[in-house]
Amino acid sequence: MVQDAPIPALKALAHPLRWRILATLASGERNVGEIEQVTAIAQPGLSQQLGVLRKAGLVLTRKEAKLVFYSLSQEAMAVTVCVMRFVAVGAAMGIVAAWRVVVAAR
């Protein structure tokens, strides 16, 4: 998805709670209860945000008994690198030039 259309993943990143969830998952797989505890996001809101991340392909899930575990997908890592490259180059070159560099690097 990153090579073809990064827009859904980038839209999913446009929320501070989802950034908090991804930062939590950067250290490894966690179940929903652990994510809730670390992020201090109440369960209903957490489920909604995890759904957005899942739909965008940024997180993977697996079930173990009654627990649902989440982890970062390769997509999440690729999009994060793309965003970081865009921000770094954008600061030095300007937005249009930065976008060209990011697109050329894919």
N, CA, C and O atoms as a DFTB+ gen file, in Angstrom:
424 C
 N C O
     1  1       0.815      -1.192       0.000
     2  2       0.000       0.000       0.000
     3  2       0.861       1.259       0.000
     4  3       0.461       2.255      -0.603
     5  1       2.017       1.261       0.645
     6  2       2.837       2.464       0.709
     7  2       3.255       2.909      -0.685
     8  3       3.197       4.102      -0.983
     9  1       3.681       1.977      -1.556
    10  2       4.118       2.367      -2.885
    11  2       2.974       2.934      -3.717
    12  3       3.180       3.867      -4.492
    13  1       1.792       2.393      -3.570
    14  2       0.672       2.782      -4.414
    15  2      -0.103       3.981      -3.897
    16  3      -0.412       4.894      -4.662
    17  1      -0.417       3.991      -2.622
    18  2      -1.279       5.051      -2.107
    19  2      -1.079       5.223      -0.607
    20  3      -1.755       4.560       0.180
    21  1      -0.168       6.096      -0.195
    22  2       0.073       6.275       1.241
    23  2      -0.984       7.117       1.941
    24  3      -0.948       7.257       3.164
    25  1      -1.921       7.676       1.192
    26  2      -2.866       8.629       1.768
    27  2      -3.689       8.045       2.916
    28  3      -3.770       8.698       3.956
    29  1      -4.307       6.861       2.807
    30  2      -5.084       6.343       3.951
    31  2      -4.240       6.171       5.210
    32  3      -4.691       6.475       6.314
    33  1      -3.024       5.687       5.040
    34  2      -2.153       5.511       6.208
    35  2      -1.767       6.855       6.795
    36  3      -1.734       7.012       8.016
    37  1      -1.475       7.823       5.945
    38  2      -1.117       9.155       6.445
    39  2      -2.301       9.811       7.149
    40  3      -2.124      10.478       8.168
    41  1      -3.499       9.627       6.616
    42  2      -4.698      10.156       7.287
    43  2      -4.866       9.516       8.659
    44  3      -5.240      10.185       9.623
    45  1      -4.590       8.231       8.741
    46  2      -4.724       7.534      10.025
    47  2      -3.732       8.070      11.048
    48  3      -3.991       8.021      12.250
    49  1      -2.608       8.578      10.580
    50  2      -1.600       9.128      11.487
    51  2      -1.959      10.529      11.980
    52  3      -1.320      11.046      12.895
    53  1      -2.965      11.137      11.385
    54  2      -3.303      12.531      11.688
    55  2      -4.164      12.666      12.943
    56  3      -5.171      13.374      12.935
    57  1      -3.775      12.000      13.999
    58  2      -4.521      12.075      15.257
    59  2      -3.560      11.780      16.403
    60  3      -2.849      10.776      16.362
    61  1      -3.522      12.632      17.421
    62  2      -2.549      12.431      18.508
    63  2      -2.727      11.128      19.287
    64  3      -1.742      10.556      19.753
    65  1      -3.958      10.652      19.435
    66  2      -4.158       9.390      20.157
    67  2      -3.589       8.214      19.373
    68  3      -3.025       7.286      19.952
    69  1      -3.738       8.259      18.062
    70  2      -3.194       7.169      17.247
    71  2      -1.672       7.190      17.266
    72  3      -1.049       6.129      17.240
    73  1      -1.058       8.365      17.311
    74  2       0.402       8.454      17.471
    75  2       0.812       7.833      18.794
    76  3       1.817       7.126      18.870
    77  1       0.028       8.099      19.847
    78  2       0.344       7.547      21.174
    79  2       0.274       6.019      21.144
    80  3       1.116       5.343      21.737
    81  1      -0.724       5.482      20.458
    82  2      -0.866       4.025      20.343
    83  2       0.322       3.439      19.580
    84  3       0.914       2.450      20.013
    85  1       0.667       4.046      18.452
    86  2       1.792       3.539      17.660
    87  2       3.100       3.619      18.435
    88  3       3.932       2.717      18.344
    89  1       3.283       4.682      19.190
    90  2       4.497       4.803      20.010
    91  2       4.553       3.693      21.052
    92  3       5.624       3.159      21.340
    93  1       3.407       3.348      21.613
    94  2       3.336       2.260      22.590
    95  2       3.692       0.926      21.938
    96  3       4.398       0.109      22.528
    97  1       3.205       0.714      20.730
    98  2       3.464      -0.547      20.031
    99  2       4.878      -0.622      19.459
   100  3       5.332      -1.699      19.071
   101  1       5.571       0.503      19.403
   102  2       6.943       0.501      18.882
   103  2       7.861      -0.373      19.729
   104  3       8.864      -0.888      19.235
   105  1       7.516      -0.540      21.006
   106  2       8.348      -1.375      21.881
   107  2       7.960      -2.850      21.816
   108  3       8.602      -3.687      22.451
   109  1       6.919      -3.175      21.057
   110  2       6.532      -4.572      20.893
   111  2       5.038      -4.786      21.019
   112  3       4.281      -3.868      21.333
   113  1       4.639      -6.005      20.772
   114  2       3.239      -6.407      20.805
   115  2       2.642      -6.212      22.198
   116  3       3.296      -6.459      23.211
   117  1       1.391      -5.765      22.226
   118  2       0.668      -5.593      23.493
   119  2      -0.798      -5.955      23.286
   120  3      -1.337      -5.840      22.186
   121  1      -1.433      -6.401      24.385
   122  2      -2.870      -6.648      24.292
   123  2      -3.616      -5.345      24.570
   124  3      -3.021      -4.362      25.010
   125  1      -4.910      -5.348      24.311
   126  2      -5.714      -4.132      24.426
   127  2      -5.641      -3.542      25.833
   128  3      -5.534      -2.325      25.984
   129  1      -5.697      -4.376      26.850
   130  2      -5.621      -3.891      28.227
   131  2      -4.305      -3.191      28.519
   132  3      -4.274      -2.172      29.209
   133  1      -3.222      -3.741      27.994
   134  2      -1.905      -3.118      28.186
   135  2      -1.822      -1.780      27.461
   136  3      -1.277      -0.811      27.989
   137  1      -2.367      -1.736      26.249
   138  2      -2.363      -0.479      25.494
   139  2      -3.176       0.576      26.242
   140  3      -2.769       1.733      26.344
   141  1      -4.325       0.161      26.759
   142  2      -5.179       1.080      27.516
   143  2      -4.438       1.629      28.733
   144  3      -4.504       2.825      29.017
   145  1      -3.744       0.769      29.439
   146  2      -3.022       1.180      30.644
   147  2      -1.885       2.149      30.319
   148  3      -1.718       3.160      31.000
   149  1      -1.112       1.847      29.293
   150  2       0.042       2.680      28.946
   151  2      -0.389       4.026      28.365
   152  3       0.196       5.059      28.690
   153  1      -1.408       4.016      27.509
   154  2      -1.801       5.246      26.814
   155  2      -2.804       6.088      27.586
   156  3      -2.974       7.269      27.286
   157  1      -3.472       5.501      28.579
   158  2      -4.529       6.181      29.338
   159  2      -5.692       6.602      28.438
   160  3      -6.358       7.604      28.697
   161  1      -5.927       5.827      27.381
   162  2      -7.076       6.053      26.506
   163  2      -8.162       5.081      26.944
   164  3      -7.931       3.872      26.975
   165  1      -9.342       5.590      27.282
   166  2     -10.440       4.737      27.740
   167  2     -10.829       3.738      26.650
   168  3     -10.701       4.027      25.460
   169  1     -11.298       2.575      27.060
   170  2     -11.547       1.452      26.159
   171  2     -12.398       1.800      24.937
   172  3     -12.015       1.423      23.829
   173  1     -13.535       2.499      25.075
   174  2     -14.319       2.771      23.855
   175  2     -13.537       3.584      22.817
   176  3     -13.558       3.271      21.627
   177  1     -12.858       4.616      23.279
   178  2     -12.054       5.433      22.366
   179  2     -10.871       4.668      21.805
   180  3     -10.513       4.827      20.638
   181  1     -10.268       3.837      22.639
   182  2      -9.134       3.024      22.208
   183  2      -9.561       2.068      21.099
   184  3      -8.860       1.926      20.097
   185  1     -10.693       1.420      21.273
   186  2     -11.190       0.497      20.242
   187  2     -11.418       1.223      18.921
   188  3     -11.092       0.704      17.854
   189  1     -11.978       2.420      19.001
   190  2     -12.223       3.205      17.788
   191  2     -10.902       3.541      17.090
   192  3     -10.782       3.380      15.876
   193  1      -9.928       4.000      17.847
   194  2      -8.642       4.386      17.258
   195  2      -7.884       3.169      16.716
   196  3      -7.255       3.251      15.661
   197  1      -7.941       2.057      17.425
   198  2      -7.306       0.830      16.929
   199  2      -7.958       0.375      15.628
   200  3      -7.280      -0.131      14.734
   201  1      -9.272       0.554      15.522
   202  2      -9.985       0.207      14.293
   203  2      -9.504       1.024      13.103
   204  3      -9.334       0.493      12.005
   205  1      -9.287       2.306      13.321
   206  2      -8.775       3.173      12.254
   207  2      -7.380       2.712      11.832
   208  3      -7.087       2.610      10.641
   209  1      -6.529       2.436      12.810
   210  2      -5.166       1.974      12.510
   211  2      -5.171       0.627      11.795
   212  3      -4.377       0.396      10.883
   213  1      -6.071      -0.259      12.215
   214  2      -6.181      -1.584      11.588
   215  2      -6.650      -1.437      10.137
   216  3      -6.091      -2.063       9.236
   217  1      -7.671      -0.614       9.913
   218  2      -8.210      -0.417       8.567
   219  2      -7.162       0.188       7.629
   220  3      -7.139      -0.117       6.436
   221  1      -6.300       1.043       8.174
   222  2      -5.243       1.667       7.372
   223  2      -4.052       0.738       7.171
   224  3      -3.114       1.074       6.448
   225  1      -4.085      -0.432       7.810
   226  2      -3.002      -1.393       7.656
   227  2      -1.767      -1.087       8.486
   228  3      -0.683      -1.596       8.203
   229  1      -1.928      -0.253       9.513
   230  2      -0.780       0.146      10.328
   231  2      -0.524      -0.784      11.502
   232  3       0.580      -0.803      12.047
   233  1      -1.534      -1.558      11.900
   234  2      -1.349      -2.519      12.987
   235  2      -1.862      -3.887      12.557
   236  3      -2.741      -4.007      11.704
   237  1      -1.292      -4.899      13.168
   238  2      -1.715      -6.286      12.961
   239  2      -2.333      -6.793      14.252
   240  3      -1.990      -6.322      15.336
   241  1      -3.242      -7.750      14.138
   242  2      -3.861      -8.323      15.332
   243  2      -3.695      -9.831      15.334
   244  3      -3.548     -10.473      14.294
   245  1      -3.724     -10.364      16.535
   246  2      -3.808     -11.814      16.706
   247  2      -4.571     -12.057      18.000
   248  3      -4.472     -11.288      18.956
   249  1      -5.333     -13.144      18.009
   250  2      -6.111     -13.493      19.197
   251  2      -5.455     -14.655      19.914
   252  3      -4.938     -15.589      19.301
   253  1      -5.494     -14.567      21.228
   254  2      -5.020     -15.649      22.084
   255  2      -6.043     -15.775      23.201
   256  3      -6.109     -14.934      24.097
   257  1      -6.832     -16.827      23.139
   258  2      -7.965     -17.004      24.055
   259  2      -8.885     -15.794      23.903
   260  3      -9.366     -15.518      22.804
   261  1      -9.132     -15.071      24.996
   262  2     -10.021     -13.907      24.927
   263  2      -9.276     -12.596      24.691
   264  3      -9.898     -11.540      24.579
   265  1      -7.958     -12.658      24.616
   266  2      -7.160     -11.442      24.450
   267  2      -6.880     -11.163      22.979
   268  3      -6.658     -12.081      22.190
   269  1      -6.893      -9.881      22.624
   270  2      -6.497      -9.452      21.287
   271  2      -5.191      -8.687      21.429
   272  3      -5.098      -7.724      22.190
   273  1      -4.182      -9.129      20.684
   274  2      -2.868      -8.502      20.715
   275  2      -2.668      -7.672      19.454
   276  3      -3.087      -8.061      18.363
   277  1      -2.028      -6.533      19.620
   278  2      -1.729      -5.639      18.503
   279  2      -0.225      -5.471      18.371
   280  3       0.507      -5.476      19.361
   281  1       0.222      -5.323      17.129
   282  2       1.625      -5.026      16.848
   283  2       1.681      -4.127      15.619
   284  3       0.723      -4.041      14.850
   285  1       2.812      -3.464      15.448
   286  2       2.999      -2.618      14.272
   287  2       3.167      -3.483      13.032
   288  3       3.791      -4.542      13.081
   289  1       2.610      -3.028      11.933
   290  2       2.806      -3.712      10.654
   291  2       4.023      -3.126       9.948
   292  3       4.532      -2.075      10.338
   293  1       4.479      -3.806       8.922
   294  2       5.554      -3.257       8.084
   295  2       5.099      -1.935       7.475
   296  3       5.898      -1.018       7.286
   297  1       3.820      -1.852       7.175
   298  2       3.230      -0.623       6.623
   299  2       3.456       0.552       7.565
   300  3       3.832       1.640       7.129
   301  1       3.228       0.331       8.857
   302  2       3.411       1.406       9.839
   303  2       4.848       1.880       9.847
   304  3       5.113       3.081       9.900
   305  1       5.759       0.955       9.796
   306  2       7.171       1.330       9.814
   307  2       7.553       2.086       8.547
   308  3       8.284       3.074       8.613
   309  1       7.068       1.634       7.400
   310  2       7.386       2.291       6.130
   311  2       6.795       3.697       6.069
   312  3       7.459       4.635       5.628
   313  1       5.549       3.840       6.511
   314  2       4.909       5.158       6.498
   315  2       5.618       6.102       7.455
   316  3       5.808       7.277       7.140
   317  1       6.008       5.605       8.612
   318  2       6.712       6.440       9.582
   319  2       8.033       6.934       9.007
   320  3       8.380       8.105       9.167
   321  1       8.767       6.058       8.344
   322  2      10.023       6.465       7.705
   323  2       9.747       7.517       6.632
   324  3      10.487       8.493       6.515
   325  1       8.695       7.323       5.855
   326  2       8.319       8.277       4.812
   327  2       8.018       9.647       5.421
   328  3       8.486      10.667       4.916
   329  1       7.250       9.673       6.487
   330  2       6.904      10.934       7.151
   331  2       8.156      11.598       7.712
   332  3       8.342      12.805       7.553
   333  1       9.005      10.828       8.359
   334  2      10.226      11.394       8.933
   335  2      11.120      11.979       7.835
   336  3      11.693      13.055       8.008
   337  1      11.237      11.278       6.721
   338  2      12.047      11.766       5.604
   339  2      11.452      13.066       5.060
   340  3      12.181      14.016       4.774
   341  1      10.127      13.102       4.919
   342  2       9.446      14.290       4.410
   343  2       9.676      15.484       5.328
   344  3       9.973      16.582       4.856
   345  1       9.544      15.281       6.622
   346  2       9.737      16.366       7.586
   347  2      11.183      16.859       7.555
   348  3      11.429      18.064       7.527
   349  1      12.127      15.937       7.562
   350  2      13.543      16.326       7.575
   351  2      13.929      17.080       6.307
   352  3      14.567      18.131       6.371
   353  1      13.540      16.538       5.159
   354  2      13.883      17.184       3.896
   355  2      13.084      18.470       3.731
   356  3      13.599      19.463       3.219
   357  1      11.828      18.454       4.165
   358  2      10.973      19.639       4.053
   359  2      11.530      20.825       4.805
   360  3      11.430      21.961       4.341
   361  1      12.109      20.575       5.947
   362  2      12.691      21.659       6.736
   363  2      13.861      22.293       5.998
   364  3      14.097      23.496       6.112
   365  1      14.585      21.489       5.251
   366  2      15.768      21.995       4.561
   367  2      15.466      22.531       3.160
   368  3      16.120      23.471       2.707
   369  1      14.489      21.947       2.474
   370  2      14.303      22.249       1.055
   371  2      12.968      22.890       0.703
   372  3      12.832      23.453      -0.384
   373  1      12.011      22.823       1.562
   374  2      10.674      23.284       1.208
   375  2       9.783      22.103       0.888
   376  3      10.267      21.031       0.525
   377  1       8.495      22.296       1.021
   378  2       7.518      21.213       0.922
   379  2       7.510      20.534      -0.448
   380  3       7.555      19.306      -0.509
   381  1       7.454      21.275      -1.527
   382  2       7.362      20.664      -2.858
   383  2       8.605      19.835      -3.158
   384  3       8.498      18.704      -3.631
   385  1       9.772      20.385      -2.889
   386  2      11.013      19.645      -3.126
   387  2      11.084      18.411      -2.240
   388  3      11.552      17.358      -2.674
   389  1      10.622      18.535      -1.004
   390  2      10.633      17.396      -0.080
   391  2       9.753      16.275      -0.603
   392  3      10.144      15.109      -0.556
   393  1       8.574      16.609      -1.100
   394  2       7.676      15.586      -1.616
   395  2       8.323      14.865      -2.794
   396  3       8.196      13.646      -2.912
   397  1       9.003      15.585      -3.655
   398  2       9.683      14.956      -4.797
   399  2      10.753      13.971      -4.325
   400  3      10.893      12.887      -4.891
   401  1      11.501      14.343      -3.298
   402  2      12.536      13.461      -2.754
   403  2      11.912      12.203      -2.169
   404  3      12.404      11.099      -2.400
   405  1      10.837      12.362      -1.417
   406  2      10.169      11.215      -0.796
   407  2       9.617      10.281      -1.863
   408  3       9.787       9.066      -1.770
   409  1       8.959      10.835      -2.874
   410  2       8.388      10.018      -3.943
   411  2       9.503       9.295      -4.702
   412  3       9.354       8.121      -5.042
   413  1      10.598       9.970      -4.967
   414  2      11.712       9.354      -5.691
   415  2      12.370       8.237      -4.885
   416  3      12.914       7.295      -5.460
   417  1      12.325       8.338      -3.557
   418  2      12.969       7.337      -2.696
   419  2      12.152       6.066      -2.554
   420  3      12.681       5.055      -2.093
   421  1      10.880       6.084      -2.935
   422  2      10.040       4.895      -2.769
   423  2      10.383       3.827      -3.738
   424  3       9.765       2.763      -3.728
